[in-house]
Amino acid sequence: MNVRRSAAVVAVLAATAGAGTGLAPAALADDTAPAAPSASPSQAISTGLYGSTDPKYDGVWRQSLALVALDAVGEKPGAGAVDWLLGQQCANGAFAAYRADANAKCDAKAAVDTNSTAAAVQALAAVGGHDAQAERAVGWLKDNQNDDGGWGFTAGGPSDANSTSVVIGALAAVGEAPGGQKKAGRSPFDALRALALPCAAGTEGSGAFAYQPDKKGGLAANADATAAAVVGSLGEGFVVDAGESGKTGGSGASGAAAACADGTSPEDAAHNGAVYLAGALTSDGYLKSALAGAEDQPDVGNTADAVVALAAAGDTEATAKPLAWLEKHHGPWAAKSGPAAYAQLILAAHAAGTDPRDFGGTDLVARLAGTGPAQVVADRSGVPGDGAADGDGDDGGIATGVVLGAGLGLAALAAAALTHLTRKRRRA
C-alpha cells in the first residue's frame, strides 16, 4: 500500500490547502531545520494531533501515518495521539479526513472515505489495544467493496489502485487474508490486476499500473499508482520490514535481469510493476512528477514510496540510488509537508534497512516526533531492578520523547519495538 493519497486527491488537496504532499519544491536544497508551520487562523489544532497545519484535508491520514511510522521504529506515540485518532471515528466505523467536532454524530454529510478509514485501521492495529474500533472500521470497508473487488476513494466510487491498495493493507493489518475478501466473486487482487498494463519490453508503460481507466477504458501508466499497487499486490500495508521482502522471489527489476513475468498472479503483477518503477527512476535516482499544466520536477514523496515498493518486491539493489537521492534532497519538502512526509521517509528507510535516525545526517524519527505531542512514559522508579540498577536516571517518570525547536535540545527516549502478530500478512 502506497502511503500517499491517490494522485487525483493529492492534486486537489495541494491546490486547495496550499500544502503539497507529493511534489518537491522547484528548487531542491540540502537538509535544513524544519520551518514552524502555522494553523489556519480559523482552526484550533486539537491536543494530540501531529502537525500544526489545518487538518481539514489530512488530519486522520497524517495522524495514522505518524503512528504507524513511529511504531515501526519502536517509538511510543505522544500523549493523546491515539485518543485523538479514536475520537475521529464515526459510529458506523468509518473515518473522514477530519471532523472538527468529534462529539457531533456523523450524518450523511460527513465526508467519510476509504483512504482515511483504511489508514486508521493500520494505525490502530500497529499501536494495539483497540481491536473493536479497528474491526468496526474494517466492517465498513467490507460493506463498501465494489463488484470488481476494489475500492474507490469514496464509498461506491470507481475503484482505483491507490484506494484498493490501502484497504488491502488494512485487511492484512488485522490478520485477514485480502484475497479472501470478495464481492461478486472478485477479490482486491482482481481489481488491481485489471489496472495493470501489459508487460512487454520496449513498450510504453510496460508493467505499470494505472490509477483508474480513462473514459474510454484505456490504461495510462502512473508511477504513484504503481508504487501503491506493487505493495498492495503483495498483500502488504504501510510497513514493509527489511529482510521480510522479496515475496516475488526477487523482482529482478534492475539491470539485465529486468524481465517481465509471464504469469497472472498478484506476485507477477507486483514483479512487473517493480520493473516499471526501477526503469522510471532517473539516472540520479528519483521519480518525476507529471501533473497537467505543470512542468515535470522531482517528486520526493513518490520516490520514497517507490523505495518501499521495490523493497517489498525484493529488489534491494534498485533502492540504493533513490535512497541516496532522498537523503540529500528530502529536507525542504519534508519540512514544508510535515508529519506525513517524515513518516513516508521513515517507512522508506525502514523497508530498505537504512537507519531513519541517521538519514543523510537527519534524525527523521526526532523530526516526526517533534511535530506532535510530547511522549509520556510511566513512572517505573519503584520497580525493583528497573532503571537504577542499570544506571538509568529517572526524574519523576515523565519525559518528552523529542522536543524540536529553536534553542531547544533533543531528548529521545527509545522504546523497545513491539512484535505485532498482525504484521504477519496472510494471503488467500
Coordinates of C-alpha atoms in Angstrom, one line a residue:
M1 CA 0.0 0.0 0.0
N2 CA 1.3 3.3 -1.0
V3 CA 1.5 5.7 1.8
R4 CA 0.2 8.7 0.0
R5 CA -3.3 9.6 -1.1
S6 CA -4.4 8.8 -4.6
A7 CA -2.9 11.1 -7.2
A8 CA -6.1 12.9 -8.0
V9 CA -6.8 13.6 -4.4
V10 CA -3.3 14.9 -3.8
A11 CA -3.6 17.3 -6.6
V12 CA -6.9 18.7 -5.3
L13 CA -5.7 19.0 -1.7
A14 CA -2.5 20.7 -2.8
A15 CA -4.4 23.2 -4.7
T16 CA -7.0 24.0 -2.1
A17 CA -4.9 23.7 1.1
G18 CA -1.7 25.1 -0.3
A19 CA 0.4 22.3 1.1
G20 CA 1.8 19.7 -1.2
T21 CA 2.0 16.2 0.0
G22 CA 3.7 14.6 -3.1
L23 CA 5.6 17.3 -5.1
A24 CA 9.0 18.6 -4.3
P25 CA 9.8 22.3 -4.4
A26 CA 11.0 23.6 -7.7
A27 CA 14.5 24.3 -6.2
L28 CA 15.9 21.5 -4.1
A29 CA 18.5 22.2 -1.4
D30 CA 20.3 20.3 1.3
D31 CA 18.6 19.5 4.5
T32 CA 17.5 22.4 6.7
A33 CA 15.8 22.6 10.0
P34 CA 12.0 22.4 9.7
A35 CA 10.1 25.6 9.5
A36 CA 7.3 26.1 12.1
P37 CA 4.1 25.8 10.1
S38 CA 1.1 27.7 11.4
A39 CA -2.5 26.7 11.7
S40 CA -5.3 28.4 9.8
P41 CA -6.5 31.4 11.8
S42 CA -9.9 29.8 12.0
Q43 CA -8.6 26.3 13.0
A44 CA -7.5 25.4 16.5
I45 CA -5.3 22.4 16.5
S46 CA -6.5 19.6 18.7
T47 CA -4.3 18.3 21.5
G48 CA -2.7 15.0 20.4
L49 CA -2.6 15.8 16.7
Y50 CA 0.7 15.6 14.8
G51 CA 1.4 18.7 12.7
S52 CA 0.3 22.3 13.2
T53 CA -1.3 23.0 9.9
D54 CA -5.1 22.9 9.3
P55 CA -6.1 19.2 9.5
K56 CA -9.3 19.7 7.4
Y57 CA -8.0 17.7 4.5
D58 CA -5.5 15.3 6.0
G59 CA -5.9 15.1 9.8
V60 CA -6.7 11.3 10.1
W61 CA -4.3 10.5 7.3
R62 CA -1.2 12.2 8.7
Q63 CA -2.0 11.0 12.2
S64 CA -2.3 7.4 11.1
L65 CA 1.0 7.6 9.1
A66 CA 2.7 9.1 12.1
L67 CA 1.5 6.4 14.5
V68 CA 2.5 3.6 12.1
A69 CA 5.9 5.0 11.3
L70 CA 6.8 5.6 15.0
D71 CA 5.6 2.1 15.9
A72 CA 7.7 0.6 13.0
V73 CA 10.9 2.0 14.6
G74 CA 9.9 1.2 18.2
E75 CA 8.8 4.6 19.4
K76 CA 5.8 5.3 21.6
P77 CA 3.3 7.8 20.3
G78 CA 2.9 11.2 22.0
A79 CA 0.4 11.8 24.8
G80 CA -3.1 11.8 23.5
A81 CA -2.2 10.9 19.9
V82 CA -4.1 7.6 19.8
D83 CA -7.1 9.1 21.6
W84 CA -7.2 11.9 19.0
L85 CA -7.5 9.3 16.3
L86 CA -10.1 7.2 18.1
G87 CA -12.2 10.3 18.6
Q88 CA -12.4 10.8 14.9
Q89 CA -14.2 7.6 14.2
C90 CA -17.9 7.6 13.3
A91 CA -20.4 5.2 14.9
N92 CA -20.5 3.2 11.6
G93 CA -16.8 2.6 11.8
A94 CA -15.7 4.9 9.1
F95 CA -13.3 7.9 9.3
A96 CA -13.4 11.2 7.5
A97 CA -10.3 13.2 6.7
Y98 CA -11.1 15.3 9.7
R99 CA -14.1 16.1 12.0
A100 CA -13.8 19.5 13.7
D101 CA -16.5 18.5 16.2
A102 CA -15.6 15.0 17.2
N103 CA -18.6 15.0 19.6
A104 CA -21.1 15.5 16.9
K105 CA -22.8 12.5 15.3
C106 CA -21.7 11.6 11.8
D107 CA -24.6 12.3 9.4
A108 CA -25.0 11.8 5.7
K109 CA -22.9 15.0 5.1
A110 CA -19.9 13.5 6.9
A111 CA -17.3 13.1 4.1
V112 CA -16.0 9.7 5.2
D113 CA -13.6 7.9 2.8
T114 CA -11.9 4.6 2.3
N115 CA -8.3 6.0 2.5
S116 CA -8.7 7.7 5.9
T117 CA -10.6 4.7 7.2
A118 CA -8.0 2.1 6.0
A119 CA -5.1 4.2 7.2
A120 CA -6.7 4.5 10.6
V121 CA -7.1 0.7 10.8
Q122 CA -3.4 0.2 10.1
A123 CA -2.5 2.7 12.8
L124 CA -4.9 1.1 15.4
A125 CA -3.5 -2.3 14.6
A126 CA 0.0 -1.0 15.0
V127 CA -0.4 0.6 18.4
G128 CA -2.6 -2.3 19.6
G129 CA -5.3 -2.4 22.2
H130 CA -8.2 -1.2 20.0
D131 CA -9.4 -4.3 18.2
A132 CA -13.1 -3.4 18.4
Q133 CA -12.6 0.0 16.8
A134 CA -10.4 -1.4 14.1
E135 CA -12.8 -4.3 13.3
R136 CA -15.7 -1.8 13.1
A137 CA -13.7 0.2 10.5
V138 CA -12.9 -3.0 8.6
G139 CA -16.6 -3.9 8.6
W140 CA -17.4 -0.6 7.0
L141 CA -14.8 -1.1 4.3
K142 CA -16.1 -4.6 3.6
D143 CA -19.6 -3.2 3.2
N144 CA -18.4 -0.8 0.6
Q145 CA -16.4 -3.0 -1.6
N146 CA -17.2 -2.7 -5.3
D147 CA -18.3 -5.5 -7.5
D148 CA -14.9 -5.5 -9.3
G149 CA -13.3 -6.4 -5.9
G150 CA -11.8 -3.0 -5.3
W151 CA -12.5 0.3 -3.6
G152 CA -12.7 3.9 -4.7
F153 CA -11.8 6.9 -2.6
T154 CA -15.4 7.4 -1.6
A155 CA -17.9 4.6 -0.9
G156 CA -19.2 3.3 -4.1
G157 CA -16.9 5.4 -6.2
P158 CA -15.0 3.8 -9.1
S159 CA -12.2 1.6 -7.9
D160 CA -8.6 2.9 -8.1
A161 CA -5.2 1.4 -7.5
N162 CA -4.3 3.5 -4.5
S163 CA -7.5 3.1 -2.5
T164 CA -7.7 -0.6 -3.2
S165 CA -4.1 -1.0 -2.0
V166 CA -4.6 0.9 1.2
V167 CA -7.6 -1.2 2.0
I168 CA -5.6 -4.4 1.3
G169 CA -3.1 -3.1 3.9
A170 CA -5.9 -2.6 6.4
L171 CA -7.2 -6.1 5.9
A172 CA -3.7 -7.5 6.4
A173 CA -3.1 -5.4 9.5
V174 CA -6.0 -7.0 11.3
G175 CA -4.9 -10.5 10.3
E176 CA -7.3 -11.1 7.4
A177 CA -6.4 -12.6 4.0
P178 CA -7.1 -9.8 1.5
G179 CA -7.6 -12.4 -1.3
G180 CA -10.4 -13.9 0.6
Q181 CA -12.4 -10.7 0.7
K182 CA -14.6 -10.9 -2.4
K183 CA -17.6 -9.1 -3.8
A184 CA -19.4 -10.7 -6.8
G185 CA -16.7 -13.3 -6.8
R186 CA -13.8 -10.8 -7.3
S187 CA -11.1 -10.0 -4.8
P188 CA -9.0 -6.8 -4.3
F189 CA -6.2 -8.6 -6.3
D190 CA -8.5 -9.0 -9.2
A191 CA -9.3 -5.2 -9.1
L192 CA -5.6 -4.4 -9.2
R193 CA -4.8 -6.9 -11.9
A194 CA -7.5 -5.1 -14.1
L195 CA -5.5 -1.9 -13.7
A196 CA -2.1 -3.4 -14.7
L197 CA -0.7 -2.6 -18.1
P198 CA 0.7 -5.5 -20.2
C199 CA 4.4 -6.1 -19.5
A200 CA 6.3 -6.2 -22.8
A201 CA 9.8 -4.9 -23.1
G202 CA 10.1 -1.8 -25.2
T203 CA 6.5 -0.7 -24.9
E204 CA 5.4 2.5 -23.1
G205 CA 4.3 1.9 -19.5
S206 CA 5.2 -1.7 -19.7
G207 CA 4.3 -3.5 -16.4
A208 CA 2.9 -0.3 -14.7
F209 CA -0.4 0.2 -13.1
A210 CA -3.0 2.8 -13.9
Y211 CA -4.7 4.8 -11.3
Q212 CA -8.1 4.2 -13.0
P213 CA -9.2 3.5 -16.5
D214 CA -9.8 6.6 -18.6
K215 CA -13.2 7.5 -20.1
K216 CA -12.6 5.1 -22.9
G217 CA -11.4 2.3 -20.7
G218 CA -7.8 2.8 -21.5
L219 CA -4.9 2.4 -19.0
A220 CA -2.2 5.0 -18.6
A221 CA 0.9 4.2 -16.6
N222 CA 1.0 6.1 -13.2
A223 CA 4.1 5.8 -11.0
D224 CA 2.2 6.8 -7.9
A225 CA -0.5 4.1 -8.5
T226 CA 2.2 1.6 -9.4
A227 CA 4.1 2.1 -6.2
A228 CA 0.8 1.6 -4.3
A229 CA -0.2 -1.5 -6.3
V230 CA 3.1 -3.3 -6.1
V231 CA 2.8 -3.2 -2.3
G232 CA -0.9 -4.0 -2.4
S233 CA -0.5 -6.9 -4.8
L234 CA 1.9 -8.4 -2.3
G235 CA -0.7 -8.2 0.5
E236 CA 1.4 -5.6 2.4
G237 CA 0.4 -2.4 4.2
F238 CA 2.3 0.8 5.1
V239 CA 5.1 -1.1 6.9
V240 CA 7.4 -3.3 4.8
D241 CA 10.0 -4.9 7.1
A242 CA 13.5 -5.1 5.8
G243 CA 14.6 -8.7 5.4
E244 CA 11.0 -10.0 5.0
S245 CA 10.6 -8.6 1.5
G246 CA 11.1 -10.5 -1.8
K247 CA 7.8 -12.2 -1.9
T248 CA 8.1 -12.2 -5.6
G249 CA 11.3 -14.2 -5.3
G250 CA 13.3 -11.1 -6.1
S251 CA 11.8 -8.7 -8.7
G252 CA 15.0 -8.6 -10.7
A253 CA 13.9 -5.1 -11.6
S254 CA 17.4 -3.8 -12.1
G255 CA 20.0 -4.4 -14.7
A256 CA 19.9 -7.1 -17.3
A257 CA 17.5 -9.2 -15.3
A258 CA 14.6 -6.8 -15.8
A259 CA 12.4 -9.3 -17.5
C260 CA 8.6 -9.4 -17.4
A261 CA 6.8 -12.2 -15.5
D262 CA 4.5 -14.2 -17.8
G263 CA 2.0 -15.2 -15.1
T264 CA -1.1 -13.6 -13.9
S265 CA -0.7 -14.0 -10.2
P266 CA -0.6 -10.9 -7.9
E267 CA 3.1 -11.6 -7.3
D268 CA 3.7 -11.5 -11.1
A269 CA 1.8 -8.2 -11.3
A270 CA 3.9 -6.8 -8.5
H271 CA 7.1 -8.0 -10.2
N272 CA 6.2 -6.2 -13.4
G273 CA 5.3 -3.1 -11.5
A274 CA 8.6 -3.1 -9.8
V275 CA 10.4 -3.5 -13.2
Y276 CA 8.5 -0.4 -14.4
L277 CA 9.4 1.6 -11.3
A278 CA 13.1 0.7 -11.5
G279 CA 13.1 1.8 -15.1
A280 CA 11.2 5.0 -14.4
L281 CA 13.9 6.3 -12.0
T282 CA 16.1 8.9 -13.4
S283 CA 19.9 8.4 -13.5
D284 CA 20.1 10.4 -10.3
G285 CA 17.5 8.0 -8.7
Y286 CA 14.3 10.0 -8.4
L287 CA 10.9 9.9 -10.0
K288 CA 9.4 12.9 -11.7
S289 CA 6.0 14.4 -11.1
A290 CA 3.6 14.7 -14.0
L291 CA 0.7 16.9 -13.3
A292 CA -1.3 18.5 -16.1
G293 CA -0.2 22.1 -16.6
A294 CA 2.9 21.9 -14.5
E295 CA 6.5 21.3 -15.5
D296 CA 7.8 17.9 -14.5
Q297 CA 10.0 18.1 -11.4
P298 CA 11.5 15.7 -8.9
D299 CA 8.7 14.0 -6.8
V300 CA 10.2 13.4 -3.4
G301 CA 7.1 11.6 -1.9
N302 CA 6.6 9.2 -4.8
T303 CA 10.3 8.4 -4.8
A304 CA 10.1 7.4 -1.2
D305 CA 7.1 5.3 -2.0
A306 CA 9.0 3.7 -4.9
V307 CA 11.7 2.6 -2.4
V308 CA 9.1 0.9 -0.3
A309 CA 7.6 -0.9 -3.3
L310 CA 11.0 -2.0 -4.7
A311 CA 11.9 -3.3 -1.2
A312 CA 8.6 -5.2 -0.9
A313 CA 9.3 -6.8 -4.3
G314 CA 12.7 -7.9 -3.2
D315 CA 14.8 -5.6 -5.4
T316 CA 17.1 -4.0 -2.7
E317 CA 19.6 -3.2 -5.4
A318 CA 17.2 -0.8 -7.1
T319 CA 16.6 1.1 -3.8
A320 CA 20.2 2.3 -3.5
K321 CA 20.1 5.3 -5.8
P322 CA 16.7 6.6 -4.7
L323 CA 17.7 6.3 -1.1
A324 CA 20.9 8.2 -1.7
W325 CA 18.9 10.9 -3.5
L326 CA 16.3 11.2 -0.8
E327 CA 19.0 11.5 1.9
K328 CA 20.3 14.6 0.1
H329 CA 17.1 16.3 -1.1
H330 CA 14.3 15.5 1.3
G331 CA 14.8 18.4 3.7
P332 CA 12.8 21.3 2.2
W333 CA 10.0 19.1 1.1
A334 CA 9.6 17.3 4.4
A335 CA 9.9 20.5 6.5
K336 CA 7.1 22.0 4.4
S337 CA 4.9 19.0 4.2
G338 CA 5.1 17.9 7.9
P339 CA 4.4 14.6 9.7
A340 CA 3.1 12.6 6.8
A341 CA 6.3 13.4 4.8
Y342 CA 8.6 12.4 7.7
A343 CA 6.5 9.2 8.1
Q344 CA 7.0 8.3 4.4
L345 CA 10.7 8.8 4.7
I346 CA 10.9 6.7 7.9
L347 CA 8.9 3.9 6.2
A348 CA 11.2 4.0 3.1
A349 CA 14.3 3.8 5.2
H350 CA 12.8 1.0 7.3
A351 CA 11.9 -1.0 4.3
A352 CA 15.3 -0.7 2.8
G353 CA 17.2 -1.5 6.0
T354 CA 18.6 2.1 6.4
D355 CA 18.7 3.9 9.8
P356 CA 15.9 6.5 9.8
R357 CA 17.7 8.2 12.8
D358 CA 20.7 9.0 10.6
F359 CA 19.2 9.7 7.2
G360 CA 21.7 11.8 5.4
G361 CA 22.5 13.3 8.8
T362 CA 18.9 13.8 9.8
D363 CA 17.1 12.1 12.6
L364 CA 13.8 11.5 10.9
V365 CA 12.3 9.9 14.0
A366 CA 13.1 13.0 16.0
R367 CA 11.7 15.3 13.3
L368 CA 8.4 13.4 13.2
A369 CA 8.0 13.2 17.0
G370 CA 8.8 16.9 17.2
T371 CA 5.7 17.7 15.1
G372 CA 3.4 16.1 17.7
P373 CA 2.6 15.9 21.4
A374 CA 5.3 15.1 24.0
Q375 CA 5.9 11.5 24.7
V376 CA 4.9 10.3 28.2
V377 CA 6.3 7.3 29.9
A378 CA 5.1 5.6 33.1
D379 CA 7.0 6.0 36.3
R380 CA 8.8 2.8 36.9
S381 CA 11.2 4.0 39.6
G382 CA 9.6 1.8 42.1
V383 CA 10.0 -1.4 40.1
P384 CA 12.8 -3.5 41.6
G385 CA 15.8 -3.9 39.3
D386 CA 14.4 -1.3 36.8
G387 CA 16.3 1.8 35.8
A388 CA 18.7 2.5 38.7
A389 CA 20.4 -0.9 38.6
D390 CA 21.4 -0.2 35.1
G391 CA 22.5 3.4 35.8
D392 CA 19.4 5.0 34.3
G393 CA 18.3 8.2 35.9
D394 CA 14.6 8.8 36.5
D395 CA 13.3 12.4 37.1
G396 CA 9.8 11.6 38.1
G397 CA 8.9 9.2 35.3
I398 CA 7.6 11.8 32.8
A399 CA 9.7 13.0 29.9
T400 CA 9.3 14.4 26.5
G401 CA 10.4 12.0 23.9
V402 CA 11.5 14.6 21.4
V403 CA 11.2 18.4 21.6
L404 CA 12.2 20.1 18.4
G405 CA 12.6 23.9 18.1
A406 CA 14.9 26.9 18.1
G407 CA 17.3 26.9 21.1
L408 CA 16.0 23.5 22.4
G409 CA 17.9 20.3 22.6
L410 CA 16.7 16.9 21.6
A411 CA 15.9 14.3 24.2
A412 CA 15.0 11.0 22.6
L413 CA 13.5 8.1 24.5
A414 CA 13.8 4.8 22.6
A415 CA 11.0 2.4 23.3
A416 CA 11.5 -1.3 22.7
A417 CA 9.8 -2.4 19.5
L418 CA 6.7 -4.4 20.0
T419 CA 6.1 -7.6 18.0
H420 CA 2.7 -7.5 16.4
L421 CA 1.2 -10.6 15.0
T422 CA -0.9 -8.5 12.7
R423 CA 2.3 -7.8 10.7
K424 CA 2.4 -11.4 9.6
R425 CA 0.5 -11.0 6.4
R426 CA -1.8 -13.8 5.3
R427 CA -2.9 -14.4 1.8
A428 CA -5.7 -16.5 0.4

